[in-house]
Short mmCIF file of C-alpha atoms in Angstrom, two decimals:
data_model
loop_
_atom_site.label_atom_id
_atom_site.label_comp_id
_atom_site.label_asym_id
_atom_site.label_seq_id
_atom_site.Cartn_x
_atom_site.Cartn_y
_atom_site.Cartn_z
CA UNK A 1337 -0.12 0.03 0.08
CA UNK A 1338 1.25 3.63 -0.94
CA UNK A 1339 1.46 6.25 1.68
CA UNK A 1340 2.77 10.02 1.90
CA UNK A 1341 5.64 9.91 4.34
CA UNK A 1342 4.53 10.69 7.81
CA UNK A 1343 5.66 14.38 7.77
CA UNK A 1344 3.62 14.93 4.53
CA UNK A 1345 0.79 12.96 5.90
CA UNK A 1346 0.20 15.16 8.82
CA UNK A 1347 0.24 18.52 6.90
CA UNK A 1348 -2.40 17.34 4.45
CA UNK A 1349 -5.96 16.60 4.44
CA UNK A 1350 -5.53 13.00 3.09
CA UNK A 1351 -7.86 10.80 5.21
CA UNK A 1352 -6.61 7.58 4.23
CA UNK A 1353 -5.55 5.16 1.34
CA UNK A 1354 -6.64 1.77 1.54
CA UNK A 1355 -6.95 -1.41 -0.59
CA UNK A 1356 -10.04 -1.81 -2.73
CA UNK A 1357 -10.62 -5.38 -3.85
CA UNK A 1358 -7.55 -7.57 -4.91
CA UNK A 1359 -5.51 -4.95 -6.98
CA UNK A 1360 -7.20 -1.49 -6.47
CA UNK A 1361 -6.44 1.23 -4.10
CA UNK A 1362 -8.68 3.87 -2.91
CA UNK A 1363 -7.84 7.41 -1.52
CA UNK A 1364 -10.08 9.72 0.38
CA UNK A 1365 -8.94 13.38 0.71
CA UNK A 1366 -10.48 16.09 3.02
CA UNK A 1367 -9.72 19.09 1.16
CA UNK A 1368 -8.57 21.95 3.73
CA UNK A 1369 -5.20 23.34 1.91
CA UNK A 1370 -5.13 26.48 -0.43
CA UNK A 1371 -4.17 26.14 -3.61
CA UNK A 1372 -0.53 27.23 -3.36
CA UNK A 1373 -0.10 24.46 -0.82
CA UNK A 1374 -1.46 21.83 -3.19
CA UNK A 1375 0.52 23.11 -6.06
CA UNK A 1376 3.81 22.01 -4.02
CA UNK A 1377 2.62 18.54 -3.65
CA UNK A 1378 3.10 17.52 -7.23
CA UNK A 1379 5.19 18.67 -10.24
CA UNK A 1380 2.60 20.21 -12.80
CA UNK A 1381 3.40 20.59 -16.38
CA UNK A 1382 2.74 23.95 -18.22
CA UNK A 1383 -0.08 22.33 -20.08
CA UNK A 1384 -1.54 21.23 -16.37
CA UNK A 1385 -1.14 24.90 -15.28
CA UNK A 1386 -2.95 26.31 -18.08
CA UNK A 1387 -5.81 23.96 -17.61
CA UNK A 1388 -5.76 24.79 -13.93
CA UNK A 1389 -5.89 28.49 -14.66
CA UNK A 1390 -8.85 28.25 -16.92
CA UNK A 1391 -10.95 27.40 -13.84
CA UNK A 1392 -12.89 30.28 -12.62
CA UNK A 1393 -13.73 29.06 -8.90
CA UNK A 1394 -11.14 28.22 -6.41
CA UNK A 1395 -12.93 25.12 -5.09
CA UNK A 1396 -12.83 23.76 -8.54
CA UNK A 1397 -8.97 24.12 -8.78
CA UNK A 1398 -8.55 22.59 -5.59
CA UNK A 1399 -10.48 19.44 -6.65
CA UNK A 1400 -8.68 19.30 -9.84
CA UNK A 1401 -5.23 19.40 -8.17
CA UNK A 1402 -6.21 16.97 -5.27
CA UNK A 1403 -7.51 14.61 -7.89
CA UNK A 1404 -4.10 14.49 -9.61
CA UNK A 1405 -2.19 14.38 -6.51
CA UNK A 1406 -4.08 11.57 -5.11
CA UNK A 1407 -3.70 9.64 -8.28
CA UNK A 1408 -0.09 9.92 -8.28
CA UNK A 1409 0.06 8.71 -4.53
CA UNK A 1410 -2.35 5.69 -5.52
CA UNK A 1411 -0.55 4.50 -8.61
CA UNK A 1412 3.12 5.41 -7.99
CA UNK A 1413 3.22 6.87 -11.64
CA UNK A 1414 4.42 10.40 -12.06
CA UNK A 1415 3.92 10.64 -15.83
CA UNK A 1416 0.20 9.63 -16.06
CA UNK A 1417 -2.51 12.05 -16.63
CA UNK A 1418 -6.14 12.10 -16.22
CA UNK A 1419 -7.96 12.73 -19.51
CA UNK A 1420 -11.51 12.08 -20.74
CA UNK A 1421 -13.16 10.18 -23.34
CA UNK A 1422 -16.09 11.34 -25.74
CA UNK A 1423 -18.57 10.14 -23.11
CA UNK A 1424 -16.74 12.34 -20.46
CA UNK A 1425 -15.55 9.09 -18.66
CA UNK A 1426 -11.93 9.55 -16.99
CA UNK A 1427 -9.05 7.50 -17.79
CA UNK A 1428 -5.25 7.43 -17.28
CA UNK A 1429 -3.06 8.20 -20.17
CA UNK A 1430 0.38 6.51 -20.08
CA UNK A 1431 -1.14 3.84 -17.71
CA UNK A 1432 -2.49 0.54 -17.58
CA UNK A 1433 -4.51 1.26 -14.52
CA UNK A 1434 -8.36 2.61 -14.77
CA UNK A 1435 -9.71 5.16 -12.48
CA UNK A 1436 -12.99 6.66 -11.23
CA UNK A 1437 -13.37 9.71 -9.27
CA UNK A 1438 -16.20 11.34 -7.09
CA UNK A 1439 -16.42 14.62 -4.88
CA UNK A 1440 -18.88 16.09 -2.48
CA UNK A 1441 -18.42 19.43 -0.97
CA UNK A 1442 -14.70 19.14 0.64
CA UNK A 1443 -14.46 15.44 0.13
CA UNK A 1444 -12.81 13.73 -2.89
CA UNK A 1445 -12.36 10.18 -3.49
CA UNK A 1446 -10.28 8.48 -6.05
CA UNK A 1447 -10.17 4.64 -7.01
CA UNK A 1448 -7.69 3.06 -9.30
CA UNK A 1449 -7.58 -0.43 -10.50
CA UNK A 1450 -6.11 -2.97 -13.18
CA UNK A 1451 -9.66 -3.22 -14.38
CA UNK A 1452 -12.61 -0.82 -14.84
CA UNK A 1453 -14.19 0.65 -11.78
CA UNK A 1454 -16.53 3.07 -10.29
CA UNK A 1455 -16.91 5.07 -7.14
CA UNK A 1456 -19.33 7.61 -5.76
CA UNK A 1457 -19.61 9.81 -2.58
CA UNK A 1458 -22.73 11.71 -1.52
CA UNK A 1459 -23.62 14.08 1.18
CA UNK A 1460 -26.56 12.27 3.04
CA UNK A 1461 -29.59 14.77 2.96
CA UNK A 1462 -33.20 14.32 3.64
CA UNK A 1463 -34.40 15.51 0.04
CA UNK A 1464 -33.16 12.02 -1.21
CA UNK A 1465 -36.71 10.91 0.07
CA UNK A 1466 -38.34 13.17 -2.48
CA UNK A 1467 -36.64 11.64 -5.57
CA UNK A 1468 -36.34 7.99 -4.62
CA UNK A 1469 -38.89 6.81 -7.02
CA UNK A 1470 -36.80 8.65 -9.75
CA UNK A 1471 -33.80 5.92 -9.51
CA UNK A 1472 -35.31 3.00 -7.66
CA UNK A 1473 -37.34 0.29 -8.95
CA UNK A 1474 -40.73 -0.64 -7.16
CA UNK A 1475 -39.06 -3.92 -6.08
CA UNK A 1476 -36.02 -1.93 -4.60
CA UNK A 1477 -38.36 0.61 -2.74
CA UNK A 1478 -40.31 -2.26 -1.33
CA UNK A 1479 -37.09 -3.96 0.01
CA UNK A 1480 -35.45 -1.02 1.24
CA UNK A 1481 -38.00 -0.76 4.14
CA UNK A 1482 -38.29 2.36 6.44
CA UNK A 1483 -35.22 2.15 8.63
CA UNK A 1484 -32.37 4.31 8.20
CA UNK A 1485 -34.13 5.89 5.12
CA UNK A 1486 -31.96 8.95 4.29
CA UNK A 1487 -28.70 6.93 4.63
CA UNK A 1488 -30.06 3.83 2.75
CA UNK A 1489 -31.68 5.77 -0.06
CA UNK A 1490 -28.34 7.81 -0.45
CA UNK A 1491 -26.60 4.45 -0.56
CA UNK A 1492 -28.74 3.04 -3.38
CA UNK A 1493 -27.76 6.41 -5.34
CA UNK A 1494 -23.85 5.96 -4.65
CA UNK A 1495 -24.16 2.09 -5.86
CA UNK A 1496 -26.15 2.92 -8.90
CA UNK A 1497 -23.82 5.92 -9.87
CA UNK A 1498 -20.79 3.93 -9.24
CA UNK A 1499 -22.11 1.19 -11.81
CA UNK A 1500 -23.09 4.05 -14.18
CA UNK A 1501 -19.57 5.31 -14.08
CA UNK A 1502 -18.25 1.72 -14.56
CA UNK A 1503 -20.43 1.43 -17.76
CA UNK A 1504 -19.26 4.83 -18.92
CA UNK A 1505 -21.22 5.13 -22.09
CA UNK A 1506 -24.45 6.69 -20.62
CA UNK A 1507 -27.68 5.50 -22.10
CA UNK A 1508 -28.68 3.63 -18.93
CA UNK A 1509 -31.40 4.27 -16.55
CA UNK A 1510 -30.73 3.95 -12.71
CA UNK A 1511 -34.48 2.67 -12.24
CA UNK A 1512 -34.34 -0.05 -15.03
CA UNK A 1513 -30.85 -1.05 -15.96
CA UNK A 1514 -28.89 -0.64 -12.52
CA UNK A 1515 -30.21 -3.11 -10.10
CA UNK A 1516 -29.43 -3.57 -6.40
CA UNK A 1517 -30.07 -6.87 -4.54
CA UNK A 1518 -31.64 -7.00 -1.00
CA UNK A 1519 -29.31 -6.39 1.79
CA UNK A 1520 -29.20 -5.52 5.39
CA UNK A 1521 -28.29 -2.08 6.07
CA UNK A 1522 -25.42 -1.03 8.54
CA UNK A 1523 -23.05 1.88 8.41
CA UNK A 1524 -20.33 -0.21 6.61
CA UNK A 1525 -20.94 -3.31 4.40
CA UNK A 1526 -21.20 -5.04 0.98
CA UNK A 1527 -23.86 -4.94 -1.59
CA UNK A 1528 -24.48 -7.10 -4.66
CA UNK A 1529 -25.58 -5.38 -7.85
CA UNK A 1530 -26.41 -5.76 -11.82
CA UNK A 1531 -25.96 -3.83 -14.72
CA UNK A 1532 -28.78 -5.46 -16.76
CA UNK A 1533 -28.93 -3.83 -20.28
CA UNK A 1534 -28.78 -5.08 -24.02
CA UNK A 1535 -25.21 -4.11 -24.30
CA UNK A 1536 -23.92 -5.46 -20.88
CA UNK A 1537 -25.31 -7.92 -18.27
CA UNK A 1538 -22.98 -8.14 -15.31
CA UNK A 1539 -22.94 -8.85 -11.55
CA UNK A 1540 -20.81 -6.94 -8.99
CA UNK A 1541 -20.01 -6.70 -5.41
CA UNK A 1542 -19.46 -3.11 -3.83
CA UNK A 1543 -18.23 -1.90 -0.62
CA UNK A 1544 -19.80 0.98 1.15
CA UNK A 1545 -19.22 3.17 4.33
CA UNK A 1546 -20.81 5.94 6.05
CA UNK A 1547 -18.27 8.91 6.54
CA UNK A 1548 -18.40 11.86 9.07
CA UNK A 1549 -16.63 15.06 8.14
CA UNK A 1550 -16.83 18.72 9.28
CA UNK A 1551 -19.87 17.64 11.33
CA UNK A 1552 -21.85 16.15 8.28
CA UNK A 1553 -22.43 12.65 7.14
CA UNK A 1554 -21.53 11.19 3.74
CA UNK A 1555 -22.10 7.78 1.94
CA UNK A 1556 -19.56 6.39 -0.29
CA UNK A 1557 -19.75 3.05 -2.48
CA UNK A 1558 -17.21 1.66 -4.71
CA UNK A 1559 -16.67 -1.59 -6.91
CA UNK A 1560 -14.64 -4.15 -5.58
CA UNK A 1561 -15.05 -7.08 -7.86
CA UNK A 1562 -17.25 -8.57 -10.55
CA UNK A 1563 -19.02 -11.72 -9.63
#
């Protein structure tokens, strides 16, 4: 497992780096640093800096920088670049690894693996209860029950968003093509899922966990293997 050295680790907002599945690595960063400090943590090319300066908002600049710093820490590769395909799916240039990213407020998560993957992190908010019928099937709504509703429905969203990122070609509906098997909810666990579409029928296991930061609670889910 790759880590910043201890002195660097104490200075930055890196929450953790851990294994994700057999060969994957996941990093979670609580962004607290100013842009100037982040620029010191990695060597950026002139092309990188040109892209960075094209962003109007400081928070967007921080997200962009942290994603690249964290990717280098996870992969150990200094020359790889995050680029996007025609469907706006990120991939790593000059690398055999695959990547998925997610951010919510001041948290940013990156997962890399030797195969396609997906990750999502979301702030847990009561308004998910108002939109649950838009992304969950009737069967899933019935199975979800009534306990821990905001947390559990946010988890359903995170799981489906992770699968959507894995697929990467759009043209999927959360309600019909991304299916979650029944599970017993806790603050940390595993769910089994399926992408059910004309172009792909695959089943997966995803890890999930509830995260607390800045007095707020988040849900994160990420693919660990195909089953």
